Coordinates of C-alpha atoms and ligand atoms in Angstrom, one line a residue:
M283 CA -30.7 -44.8 43.0
F284 CA -31.0 -43.0 46.4
P285 CA -29.0 -44.1 49.4
E286 CA -31.2 -46.4 51.5
H287 CA -30.6 -44.5 54.8
Q288 CA -31.6 -41.1 53.5
P289 CA -35.2 -40.2 54.4
T290 CA -37.6 -39.4 51.6
I291 CA -38.8 -35.8 51.5
D292 CA -42.0 -34.4 50.2
L293 CA -42.8 -30.8 49.5
V294 CA -46.4 -29.6 49.6
I295 CA -47.1 -26.3 47.8
P296 CA -50.6 -24.9 47.6
V297 CA -51.1 -22.8 44.5
F298 CA -54.0 -20.4 43.8
N299 CA -53.7 -18.2 40.7
E300 CA -49.9 -18.0 40.8
A301 CA -49.2 -18.4 37.1
G302 CA -46.8 -15.5 37.3
V303 CA -44.6 -17.0 40.0
V304 CA -44.8 -20.7 40.2
E305 CA -42.1 -21.4 37.6
Q306 CA -39.7 -19.1 39.4
T307 CA -40.6 -20.7 42.8
H308 CA -40.0 -24.1 41.4
A309 CA -36.6 -23.1 39.9
N310 CA -35.6 -21.6 43.3
I311 CA -36.6 -24.8 45.1
C312 CA -34.7 -26.9 42.6
K313 CA -31.6 -24.9 43.2
V314 CA -31.8 -26.1 46.8
I315 CA -32.9 -29.7 46.5
D316 CA -31.1 -30.8 43.3
S317 CA -27.8 -31.2 45.1
L318 CA -29.3 -33.1 48.0
P319 CA -29.1 -36.9 48.2
H320 CA -32.7 -37.4 49.3
K321 CA -35.6 -38.6 47.1
F322 CA -37.9 -35.6 46.7
T323 CA -41.5 -35.5 45.6
L324 CA -43.2 -32.1 45.0
Y325 CA -46.9 -31.9 45.4
Y326 CA -48.3 -28.8 43.8
V327 CA -51.9 -28.4 44.9
D328 CA -53.8 -26.3 42.4
D329 CA -56.6 -24.8 44.6
G330 CA -59.1 -24.1 41.8
S331 CA -57.0 -21.5 39.9
T332 CA -58.7 -19.6 37.2
D333 CA -55.6 -18.3 35.5
D334 CA -52.9 -20.2 33.6
T335 CA -51.6 -22.0 36.7
A336 CA -52.8 -25.4 35.6
K337 CA -51.0 -25.0 32.3
C338 CA -47.8 -23.9 34.1
L339 CA -48.0 -26.8 36.5
A340 CA -48.6 -29.3 33.7
A341 CA -45.5 -27.9 31.9
L342 CA -43.4 -28.1 35.0
A343 CA -44.6 -31.7 35.7
E344 CA -43.7 -32.7 32.1
A345 CA -40.2 -31.5 32.6
D346 CA -39.6 -32.7 36.2
Q347 CA -40.6 -36.3 37.1
R348 CA -40.6 -35.4 40.8
I349 CA -43.7 -33.3 40.5
V350 CA -47.2 -34.5 41.3
V351 CA -50.0 -32.0 40.5
L352 CA -53.2 -32.3 42.5
E353 CA -56.1 -30.2 41.2
L354 CA -58.9 -29.3 43.5
A355 CA -62.4 -29.1 42.0
R356 CA -62.7 -25.5 43.1
N357 CA -61.1 -22.9 45.3
F358 CA -61.3 -24.6 48.7
G359 CA -58.8 -22.3 50.4
H360 CA -55.2 -22.5 51.6
Q361 CA -55.8 -24.7 54.6
A362 CA -57.8 -27.2 52.5
A363 CA -55.2 -27.2 49.8
L364 CA -52.5 -27.9 52.4
T365 CA -54.6 -30.7 53.8
A366 CA -55.0 -32.3 50.3
G367 CA -51.2 -32.2 49.8
L368 CA -50.5 -33.7 53.3
D369 CA -53.0 -36.4 52.6
A370 CA -51.3 -37.3 49.3
A371 CA -47.7 -37.1 50.6
S372 CA -46.0 -40.3 51.8
G373 CA -42.5 -39.2 52.5
D374 CA -40.6 -39.5 55.8
F375 CA -40.5 -35.8 56.2
V376 CA -43.1 -33.4 54.6
I377 CA -42.4 -29.7 54.2
T378 CA -45.2 -27.3 53.4
L379 CA -44.4 -23.9 51.8
D380 CA -46.1 -21.2 49.8
A381 CA -45.9 -20.9 46.0
D382 CA -45.2 -17.2 46.0
G383 CA -41.6 -17.3 47.0
Q384 CA -42.2 -15.7 50.4
H385 CA -40.9 -18.9 52.2
P386 CA -37.2 -19.1 51.4
P387 CA -36.5 -22.6 50.0
E388 CA -32.9 -22.4 51.4
M389 CA -34.5 -23.2 54.8
I390 CA -35.4 -26.6 53.5
L391 CA -31.7 -27.5 54.3
Q392 CA -32.0 -26.5 58.0
M393 CA -35.4 -28.2 58.2
I394 CA -34.0 -31.5 57.0
D395 CA -31.1 -31.1 59.5
L396 CA -33.4 -30.6 62.4
F397 CA -35.6 -33.5 61.3
K398 CA -32.5 -35.7 61.4
Q399 CA -32.0 -34.4 64.9
D400 CA -35.3 -36.1 65.7
Y401 CA -37.6 -33.1 65.7
D402 CA -41.1 -34.0 64.6
I403 CA -42.2 -30.4 63.8
V404 CA -39.9 -27.7 62.4
Q405 CA -42.0 -24.6 62.5
A406 CA -40.9 -21.4 60.7
Q407 CA -41.7 -18.2 62.4
R408 CA -41.9 -14.9 60.5
I409 CA -39.8 -12.1 62.1
E410 CA -41.7 -8.9 61.7
E411 CA -39.8 -6.1 60.0
G412 CA -40.4 -3.2 57.6
E413 CA -43.2 -0.8 58.0
R414 CA -44.2 -0.5 61.7
F415 CA -47.9 -0.4 61.2
S416 CA -49.6 -2.1 58.4
F417 CA -53.2 -3.4 58.4
K418 CA -52.1 -7.0 58.1
K419 CA -49.6 -6.6 61.0
V420 CA -52.0 -5.0 63.4
T421 CA -54.8 -7.4 62.7
S422 CA -52.4 -10.4 62.9
A423 CA -51.0 -9.2 66.3
G424 CA -54.5 -8.6 67.6
F425 CA -55.6 -12.1 66.4
Y426 CA -52.7 -13.9 68.1
A427 CA -53.2 -12.0 71.3
L428 CA -56.9 -12.9 71.3
I429 CA -56.5 -16.6 70.4
N430 CA -53.8 -17.1 73.0
R431 CA -56.0 -15.5 75.6
I432 CA -59.2 -17.4 74.9
S433 CA -58.0 -20.8 73.8
G434 CA -56.3 -23.6 75.7
T435 CA -53.9 -24.1 72.8
S436 CA -51.0 -21.6 72.4
V437 CA -50.4 -20.5 68.9
L438 CA -47.1 -19.0 68.0
P439 CA -47.4 -15.4 66.7
G440 CA -46.0 -15.1 63.2
A441 CA -46.1 -18.9 62.7
A442 CA -46.5 -19.4 59.0
D443 CA -47.8 -22.5 57.2
F444 CA -44.1 -23.1 56.4
R445 CA -43.0 -26.1 58.4
G446 CA -41.6 -29.6 58.2
M447 CA -43.4 -32.5 59.7
S448 CA -42.2 -36.1 60.4
R449 CA -44.3 -38.9 59.1
Q450 CA -45.5 -39.5 62.7
A451 CA -46.7 -35.9 62.9
V452 CA -48.4 -36.0 59.5
E453 CA -50.3 -39.2 60.5
A454 CA -51.4 -37.5 63.7
L455 CA -52.7 -34.5 61.8
K456 CA -54.5 -36.9 59.4
S457 CA -56.2 -38.4 62.4
M458 CA -57.9 -35.0 63.0
P459 CA -60.7 -35.0 60.4
E460 CA -62.4 -31.7 61.4
Y461 CA -63.8 -29.6 58.6
H462 CA -62.9 -26.1 59.9
R463 CA -59.2 -26.3 59.8
F464 CA -56.7 -23.9 61.4
L465 CA -53.5 -25.9 60.9
R466 CA -51.3 -23.7 63.0
G467 CA -53.5 -24.4 66.0
M468 CA -54.1 -28.1 65.3
I469 CA -50.4 -28.7 65.0
S470 CA -49.6 -26.9 68.2
W471 CA -52.4 -28.9 69.9
M472 CA -50.7 -32.1 68.8
G473 CA -47.6 -31.5 70.9
Y474 CA -44.5 -33.5 69.7
R475 CA -40.9 -32.5 69.7
S476 CA -41.0 -29.1 68.0
V477 CA -38.5 -26.4 67.1
I478 CA -38.9 -22.9 65.9
L479 CA -37.0 -21.6 63.0
P480 CA -37.1 -17.8 62.6
Y481 CA -37.0 -16.3 59.1
H482 CA -37.4 -13.0 57.3
E483 CA -40.2 -13.0 54.9
T484 CA -39.3 -11.5 51.5
N485 CA -41.8 -9.9 49.1
R486 CA -43.9 -12.0 46.8
L487 CA -42.0 -12.8 43.6
A488 CA -45.0 -11.3 41.7
G489 CA -48.7 -10.9 41.9
K490 CA -50.9 -9.9 44.8
S491 CA -51.7 -11.7 48.0
K492 CA -54.4 -14.4 47.5
Y493 CA -55.6 -13.9 51.1
S494 CA -58.4 -11.4 50.6
F495 CA -59.8 -9.7 53.7
G496 CA -62.7 -12.2 53.6
K497 CA -60.4 -15.2 53.5
M498 CA -58.4 -13.8 56.4
F499 CA -61.5 -13.1 58.4
R500 CA -62.8 -16.6 57.8
L501 CA -59.6 -18.2 58.9
A502 CA -59.6 -16.1 62.1
M503 CA -63.2 -17.2 62.7
D504 CA -62.3 -20.8 62.1
A505 CA -59.4 -20.5 64.6
I506 CA -61.4 -18.7 67.3
F507 CA -64.5 -20.8 67.1
S508 CA -62.8 -24.2 66.7
F509 CA -60.2 -23.5 69.4
S510 CA -62.2 -21.7 72.0
L511 CA -65.5 -22.4 73.8
M512 CA -65.2 -19.1 75.5
P513 CA -68.0 -17.4 73.3
L514 CA -70.4 -20.1 74.5
Y515 CA -69.7 -19.2 78.1
I516 CA -70.7 -15.6 77.6
G517 CA -74.3 -16.5 78.5
L518 CA -73.2 -17.9 81.9
S519 CA -71.2 -14.7 82.8
A520 CA -74.0 -12.4 81.5
G521 CA -76.5 -14.4 83.6
G522 CA -74.3 -14.1 86.7
M523 CA -74.1 -10.3 86.0
F524 CA -77.9 -10.0 85.9
F525 CA -78.1 -11.8 89.3
C526 CA -75.6 -9.4 90.7
L527 CA -77.6 -6.5 89.4
A528 CA -80.7 -7.9 91.0
A529 CA -78.9 -8.1 94.4
L530 CA -77.7 -4.5 93.9
E531 CA -81.3 -3.5 93.2
I532 CA -82.4 -5.1 96.5
V533 CA -79.8 -3.2 98.4
Y534 CA -80.7 0.0 96.6
V535 CA -84.4 -0.4 97.3
L536 CA -83.7 -1.4 101.0
S537 CA -81.7 1.8 101.4
F538 CA -84.9 3.8 100.7
W539 CA -86.8 1.7 103.3
V540 CA -84.1 2.1 105.9
T541 CA -83.9 5.9 105.5
G542 CA -87.7 6.2 105.4
R543 CA -87.7 7.6 101.9
T544 CA -90.0 5.0 100.3
S545 CA -92.3 7.7 99.0
N546 CA -89.4 8.6 96.6
L547 CA -89.7 5.2 94.9
A548 CA -91.9 5.1 91.9
P549 CA -94.7 2.6 92.6
G550 CA -94.1 -0.7 90.9
W551 CA -90.5 0.1 89.9
S552 CA -88.8 -2.1 92.5
S553 CA -90.8 -5.3 91.8
L554 CA -90.8 -4.8 88.0
M555 CA -87.0 -4.2 87.9
F556 CA -86.4 -7.2 90.2
V557 CA -88.5 -9.5 88.0
I558 CA -86.8 -8.2 84.8
L559 CA -83.3 -8.8 86.3
I560 CA -84.0 -12.2 87.7
V561 CA -85.8 -13.5 84.7
S562 CA -83.0 -12.2 82.4
G563 CA -80.4 -13.8 84.6
I564 CA -82.2 -17.2 84.6
L565 CA -82.6 -17.1 80.8
M566 CA -79.0 -16.2 80.3
I567 CA -77.8 -18.9 82.6
L568 CA -80.0 -21.5 80.9
L569 CA -78.6 -20.3 77.5
G570 CA -75.1 -20.7 79.0
F571 CA -75.9 -24.3 80.0
I572 CA -77.1 -25.0 76.5
G573 CA -73.9 -23.4 75.3
V574 CA -71.8 -25.8 77.5
Y575 CA -73.6 -28.8 76.0
V576 CA -73.2 -27.4 72.5
G577 CA -69.5 -27.0 73.3
Y578 CA -69.2 -30.6 74.4
I579 CA -71.1 -31.8 71.3
F580 CA -68.8 -29.7 69.1
Q581 CA -65.7 -31.2 70.6
E582 CA -67.2 -34.7 70.2
V583 CA -68.1 -34.2 66.5
K584 CA -64.6 -33.0 65.7
R585 CA -63.6 -36.6 66.4
R586 CA -60.1 -35.6 67.5
P587 CA -58.1 -38.4 69.0
V588 CA -58.1 -38.4 72.8
Y589 CA -54.4 -38.7 72.9
L590 CA -51.4 -39.1 70.6
L591 CA -48.5 -41.4 71.2
K592 CA -45.0 -39.8 71.1
R593 CA -43.6 -42.8 69.2
G594 CA -46.6 -44.4 67.6
K595 CA -46.9 -48.0 66.8
K596 CA -48.5 -48.8 63.5
Ligands
UDP645 N1 -53.5 -20.0 48.4 C1 -54.3 -21.1 48.1 N2 -55.7 -20.9 48.2 C2 -56.2 -19.8 48.5 C3 -55.4 -18.7 48.9 C4 -54.0 -18.8 48.8 O1 -53.8 -22.2 47.8 O2 -57.5 -19.7 48.5 C5 -52.0 -20.2 48.3 C6 -51.3 -19.2 47.6 O3 -51.2 -19.5 46.2 C7 -49.9 -19.2 48.2 C8 -50.3 -19.5 49.7 O4 -51.6 -20.1 49.6 O5 -49.1 -20.2 47.7 C9 -50.3 -18.3 50.6 O6 -51.1 -17.3 50.0 P1 -50.7 -15.8 49.9 O7 -49.3 -15.7 49.6 O8 -51.6 -15.1 49.0 O9 -51.0 -15.3 51.4 P2 -50.1 -14.1 52.2 O10 -48.7 -14.5 52.1 O11 -50.4 -12.9 51.5 O12 -50.6 -14.2 53.6
MG646 MG1 -47.6 -15.0 50.4

């Protein structure tokens, strides 16, 4: 039915309370993929929707044999829904995109072209435009600046969960079973031959963003704490600082002795202050050491592969 040499392509679309838009999104996707020679499978992942999304998806699946609907037992969140779809997908090239129409389906064509040019990861990057200062933009810019400063993995600012991945890259991602998932970081950590595809984000077809402030905050926490051990090292730096303060205090007290003004020193202040600074320093440094061990344990329990092969052998 489909030419043998054409790669099979899967689309993974997480859906949470998108009854008002999912039909339109599907129609827009169909406009793009219907004329292509590839075998497509569309995985709609219903992330515990409480509106009519399940019904809409069932109706769509009834009418279009290419659709597979995955229903999560509750709302596990965008990253989990994407993971469920990627786990189920089996195509040669897997594209993830949002259900709200903000990720232009026309870009699927370019993504497939780039995949054929042997790219493993085709990452869409949102070009910022419109209002100069919005809450989302400012927090997002701050977040990317912070994560790129404190983590060893660079995360592309404006990178959306709109990307295509070769089978090889999907399998690599599946070999990372960690629970707190920040896919943008994990994929960038993997390496592989990647290319960035800029796009202008349009408004949602309908409805409101499903990323509440709480969800955004949790994603940022997942990203920061699973990609950086920096917070654990704060103890070490604070301990070092207390030692420096203790040294400064010695110099300060000595200056009174050298200039013969010891009577100006409150009795007991020097020794008390010194003990407080040294003991605090020791405690902080010991906490820092524990932090380092916790960091090592954390990295171990993530069970990430030690390396990934560029061209994996099965
Ligand atoms: N989404 C999801 N689970 C959630 C939140 C969002 O599956 O808990 C889906 C949502 O239906 C959409 C995509 O993830 O397809 C991106 O969400 P949204 O458009 O609300 O985020 P924004 O574009 O505002 O950042
Ligand atoms: Mg959106």
